[in-house]
DNA sequence: GAACTTATCTTGACTGATTCAAAATAAGCA
DNA sequence: TGCTTATTTTGAATCAGTCAAGATAAGTTC
């Protein structure tokens, strides 16, 4: 759903205007998985140098709300975005360099979705973040 | 491990000085589970009005590093702290009011700890955050 | 295709949590 | 009791992200 046509479709379905900044932002997120906002701004400006950071922030928030992209924000890091959504995957974060990778949970479809004692909360999502060390940093440590 | 004696023990074991701000901070965290930094600063100042916010930040970071307290930082919220550590429990966050509650994962001891494809990462922790609506907000919505 | 309405963007200032740095203080040792 | 230096205080600085007002352009209507 990240082709030009797909983007327009998503936006129009939500009664949102199809604008150059929005198209550029969504393309950038698709092209740079797990990129932070600054990276996305840079990527967008390669093709559209005049797009403001505010437009990027607005677009990212809009797409996140529409469920087209997903925001990830591990402790101590700025927000990252990815266009891979709706497949219940999680992430590993490297404690040393902050590198992020996708992980399909071993347990199956919807792991950990049911808490044993939910204190009356109505739970709609389980977010899992794995912490560890990436191959690069492991090598550097050795 | 949050008694006065316990605190001293922990600090001394780490070759750290036992100071009033540190003791006050750890007590405050124990007394106010899931409190954010500002709440902790206020709590500390009830007994020790002259403690600086910087000392609180430093102490919180130190205790987090020592593993005596745990930092939780859900998306869109400031850091929270709790003194309950080492028992592999998780948290539910209310999307509306940000309220936070403890949750013991249903799956068992170490749920979701083994990723199916870890991309060569060496994983040491799985952090789970449940998102939903708290009883209070559910009532308010109805 | 031109005019119009208003959502969206640009610009620039601002916020608020957290961090940095230098001088003052007080823990714990001798 | 005095000394050394880890901690704390004080006050400024940073940084991601947000707010607000006017300018622009997407999409609709004629």
XYZ file of C-alpha atoms (C1' of nucleotides) in Angstrom:
344
model
C 0.000 0.000 0.000
C 2.895 2.336 -0.606
C 2.564 2.826 -4.351
C 1.529 6.232 -5.582
C -1.949 4.914 -6.360
C -2.179 3.148 -3.032
C -1.270 6.281 -1.153
C -3.916 8.313 -2.935
C -6.466 5.643 -2.246
C -5.720 5.611 1.469
C -5.844 9.366 1.763
C -9.009 9.782 -0.240
C -10.735 7.053 1.711
C -10.071 9.153 4.804
C -11.202 12.366 3.098
C -7.681 13.706 3.205
C -6.016 15.671 0.458
C -3.300 14.075 -1.586
C -0.395 16.462 -1.332
C 3.215 16.292 -2.441
C 4.609 16.331 1.093
C 2.360 13.476 2.160
C 3.215 11.321 -0.808
C 6.890 12.053 -0.307
C 6.761 11.236 3.396
C 5.027 7.919 2.925
C 7.437 6.958 0.161
C 10.355 7.867 2.375
C 9.060 5.740 5.239
C 8.581 2.814 2.882
C 12.060 3.273 1.456
C 13.770 3.647 4.831
C 12.355 1.162 7.314
C 12.939 2.100 10.953
C 14.153 5.580 10.063
C 13.816 8.382 12.571
C 12.121 11.668 11.808
C 15.285 13.474 10.857
C 16.215 10.796 8.358
C 12.762 10.965 6.848
C 12.957 14.734 6.565
C 16.275 14.416 4.742
C 14.928 11.737 2.431
C 11.863 13.800 1.611
C 13.983 16.844 0.861
C 16.096 15.003 -1.671
C 13.173 15.233 -4.043
C 11.250 18.101 -2.459
C 13.740 20.480 -0.879
C 11.116 22.914 0.324
C 9.066 20.604 2.496
C 9.017 21.854 6.067
C 9.778 19.715 9.060
C 6.326 20.552 10.340
C 4.696 19.032 7.273
C 6.701 15.875 7.850
C 5.680 15.707 11.504
C 2.053 16.280 10.543
C 2.134 13.649 7.827
C 3.794 11.090 10.042
C 1.192 11.641 12.696
C -1.620 11.451 10.174
C -0.395 8.212 8.614
C 0.162 6.722 12.041
C -3.394 7.600 12.982
C -4.701 6.115 9.733
C -2.755 2.938 10.472
C -0.696 3.150 7.292
C 2.568 3.403 9.158
C 3.623 2.482 12.637
C 5.569 4.476 15.153
C 8.185 2.784 17.306
C 9.901 4.575 20.143
C 12.259 2.541 22.290
C 13.458 4.043 25.540
C 16.150 6.604 25.067
C 15.569 6.904 21.354
C 13.609 9.240 19.163
C 10.582 8.028 17.245
C 11.088 5.687 14.305
C 8.604 4.737 11.619
C 7.921 1.785 9.368
C 5.414 1.053 6.652
C 5.094 -2.634 7.529
C 1.860 -2.829 9.459
C -0.889 -5.262 10.288
C 1.215 -8.400 10.528
C 1.850 -8.463 14.247
C 5.609 -8.344 14.201
C 7.851 -6.958 16.881
C 11.310 -5.413 17.150
C 14.765 -5.979 18.564
C 16.743 -2.956 19.642
C 20.491 -2.961 20.096
C 21.366 -1.506 23.490
C 24.636 -0.167 22.195
C 24.011 1.370 18.791
C 20.233 1.573 18.813
C 19.907 -0.472 15.643
C 16.450 -1.880 15.115
C 15.339 -5.059 13.350
C 12.058 -6.835 12.711
C 11.155 -9.950 14.615
C 8.289 -12.338 14.139
C 7.238 -13.571 17.531
C 7.874 -17.258 18.090
C 4.743 -17.861 20.069
C 2.403 -17.448 17.159
C -0.342 -15.180 15.995
C -1.076 -12.922 18.923
C 1.401 -13.613 21.657
C 0.961 -12.312 25.128
C -2.273 -10.692 24.152
C -4.145 -11.948 27.148
C -2.942 -10.708 30.458
C -3.611 -12.868 33.478
C -4.918 -9.993 35.542
C -5.826 -6.954 33.547
C -7.092 -4.818 36.446
C -10.276 -4.172 34.513
C -8.414 -2.679 31.568
C -9.771 -3.479 28.145
C -6.644 -4.422 26.220
C -6.446 -3.951 22.462
C -2.769 -4.316 21.693
C 0.366 -5.936 23.012
C 3.579 -4.231 22.088
C 6.759 -6.239 22.436
C 10.275 -4.883 22.303
C 13.290 -7.137 22.595
C 16.512 -5.709 23.918
C 19.921 -7.084 23.088
C 23.073 -6.592 21.095
C 23.293 -6.508 17.328
C 25.818 -8.616 15.383
C 27.957 -5.580 14.629
C 28.285 -4.535 18.246
C 28.881 -8.136 19.321
C 31.808 -8.272 16.950
C 33.090 -4.910 18.158
C 32.924 -6.113 21.742
C 34.824 -9.328 21.088
C 14.953 -3.914 49.274
C 13.548 -0.499 49.912
C 14.069 -0.269 53.645
C 16.615 2.211 54.896
C 19.046 -0.614 55.623
C 18.391 -2.230 52.272
C 19.087 0.986 50.438
C 22.395 1.470 52.213
C 23.350 -2.078 51.474
C 22.660 -1.711 47.781
C 24.570 1.530 47.504
C 27.551 0.365 49.475
C 27.748 -2.840 47.489
C 28.147 -0.653 44.434
C 30.684 1.604 46.144
C 28.236 4.467 46.079
C 27.761 6.967 48.840
C 24.618 6.853 50.914
C 23.192 10.343 50.691
C 19.947 11.886 51.804
C 18.719 12.634 48.298
C 19.323 9.058 47.193
C 17.557 7.544 50.150
C 14.656 9.944 49.697
C 14.374 9.203 45.989
C 14.318 5.461 46.425
C 11.747 5.728 49.202
C 9.603 7.949 47.010
C 9.726 5.499 44.130
C 8.758 2.659 46.456
C 5.919 4.708 47.908
C 4.588 5.902 44.555
C 4.631 3.060 42.050
C 4.557 4.203 38.419
C 5.152 7.832 39.346
C 6.769 10.150 36.860
C 9.837 12.232 37.618
C 7.915 15.316 38.616
C 5.827 13.378 41.119
C 8.955 11.871 42.593
C 10.576 15.275 42.890
C 7.516 16.553 44.747
C 7.447 13.540 47.035
C 11.117 13.885 47.828
C 10.713 17.547 48.638
C 7.992 16.910 51.163
C 10.687 15.690 53.515
C 13.712 17.325 51.941
C 12.649 20.628 50.402
C 16.107 21.532 49.195
C 16.806 18.562 46.979
C 17.433 19.671 43.427
C 15.719 18.163 40.446
C 19.132 17.273 39.117
C 19.879 15.117 42.159
C 16.616 13.300 41.572
C 17.412 12.716 37.921
C 20.871 11.471 38.839
C 19.574 9.167 41.552
C 16.882 7.733 39.332
C 19.420 6.990 36.664
C 21.805 5.462 39.158
C 19.193 3.177 40.700
C 17.981 2.183 37.271
C 21.530 1.253 36.314
C 21.961 -0.712 39.523
C 18.736 -2.557 38.796
C 17.040 -1.434 41.987
C 14.283 0.375 40.146
C 12.901 0.095 36.668
C 12.154 2.809 34.192
C 9.035 2.594 32.048
C 8.385 5.000 29.239
C 5.353 4.348 27.082
C 5.011 6.261 23.835
C 3.877 9.795 24.319
C 4.502 9.766 28.054
C 7.343 10.871 30.255
C 9.440 8.362 32.165
C 7.877 6.507 35.075
C 9.621 4.473 37.736
C 8.821 1.525 39.953
C 10.672 -0.364 42.652
C 9.189 -3.732 41.745
C 11.930 -5.434 39.782
C 13.165 -8.866 38.900
C 9.825 -10.619 38.651
C 9.218 -10.337 34.934
C 5.987 -8.444 35.031
C 4.649 -6.127 32.387
C 2.356 -3.109 32.148
C -0.958 -1.942 30.761
C -1.241 1.671 29.704
C -4.535 3.473 29.270
C -4.601 5.192 25.892
C -6.826 7.929 27.216
C -5.530 8.959 30.618
C -2.114 7.314 30.575
C -2.816 5.345 33.734
C -0.463 2.446 34.239
C -0.999 -0.891 35.978
C 1.030 -4.027 36.580
C 0.311 -7.189 34.651
C 1.682 -10.660 35.075
C 1.945 -12.226 31.681
C -0.384 -15.143 31.139
C 2.036 -17.196 29.127
C 4.276 -17.962 32.050
C 7.772 -17.301 33.210
C 9.493 -15.694 30.295
C 7.004 -15.104 27.557
C 7.998 -14.150 24.085
C 11.602 -14.303 25.099
C 12.661 -16.313 22.124
C 12.266 -14.630 18.799
C 11.842 -16.857 15.778
C 14.367 -14.944 13.729
C 16.624 -12.710 15.750
C 18.779 -11.437 12.862
C 21.873 -12.422 14.812
C 20.948 -10.222 17.765
C 21.740 -11.593 21.184
C 18.536 -10.916 23.101
C 18.572 -10.425 26.863
C 15.174 -8.960 27.622
C 11.641 -8.859 26.294
C 9.660 -5.815 27.226
C 5.900 -6.010 26.858
C 3.497 -3.107 27.005
C -0.235 -3.640 26.721
C -2.376 -0.830 25.408
C -6.013 -0.391 26.257
C -8.549 1.540 28.263
C -8.696 1.686 32.038
C -11.909 1.052 33.982
C -12.330 4.736 34.762
C -12.123 5.836 31.140
C -14.378 2.971 30.052
C -16.998 4.251 32.454
C -16.510 7.818 31.265
C -16.957 6.707 27.666
C -20.159 4.812 28.320
C -10.658 26.094 -17.602
C -11.196 29.878 -13.983
C -12.661 31.098 -9.411
C -13.355 29.749 -4.771
C -13.165 27.449 -0.339
C -10.549 25.608 3.096
C -7.293 21.895 4.258
C -2.557 21.857 4.340
C 1.929 23.902 4.336
C 5.560 27.294 5.625
C 7.669 30.072 8.823
C 9.275 31.060 13.111
C 8.647 31.049 17.843
C 7.964 28.089 21.803
C 7.619 24.256 25.218
C 9.033 20.834 28.513
C 11.661 16.922 29.721
C 16.147 15.994 30.226
C 21.182 16.934 30.172
C 25.534 19.641 30.785
C 29.019 22.226 33.511
C 31.145 24.740 37.316
C 31.301 25.846 41.860
C 29.711 24.473 46.573
C 28.827 20.774 49.797
C 29.024 16.703 52.605
C 30.177 11.238 52.828
C 33.277 8.398 54.467
C 38.138 7.486 55.219
C 42.660 8.416 57.653
C 39.025 16.411 63.301
C 40.546 17.161 58.822
C 40.917 15.718 54.025
C 39.631 13.950 49.579
C 36.498 13.583 46.133
C 31.898 11.862 44.961
C 27.470 14.281 44.999
C 24.708 18.087 44.967
C 23.272 22.691 43.774
C 22.597 26.208 40.601
C 21.623 27.883 36.341
C 22.100 27.527 31.599
C 21.583 24.692 27.434
C 19.794 21.123 24.341
C 16.671 18.654 21.596
C 12.556 16.485 19.835
C 8.434 17.798 19.169
C 4.378 21.271 19.265
C 1.757 25.707 18.583
C -0.019 29.551 15.846
C -0.666 32.868 11.993
C -0.450 33.842 7.539
C 0.497 31.931 2.752
C -0.369 28.292 -0.519
C -2.466 24.848 -3.297
C -5.893 20.608 -3.575
C -10.157 19.709 -5.049
C -14.750 21.377 -5.978
C -18.040 24.217 -8.392
C -19.468 26.930 -12.031
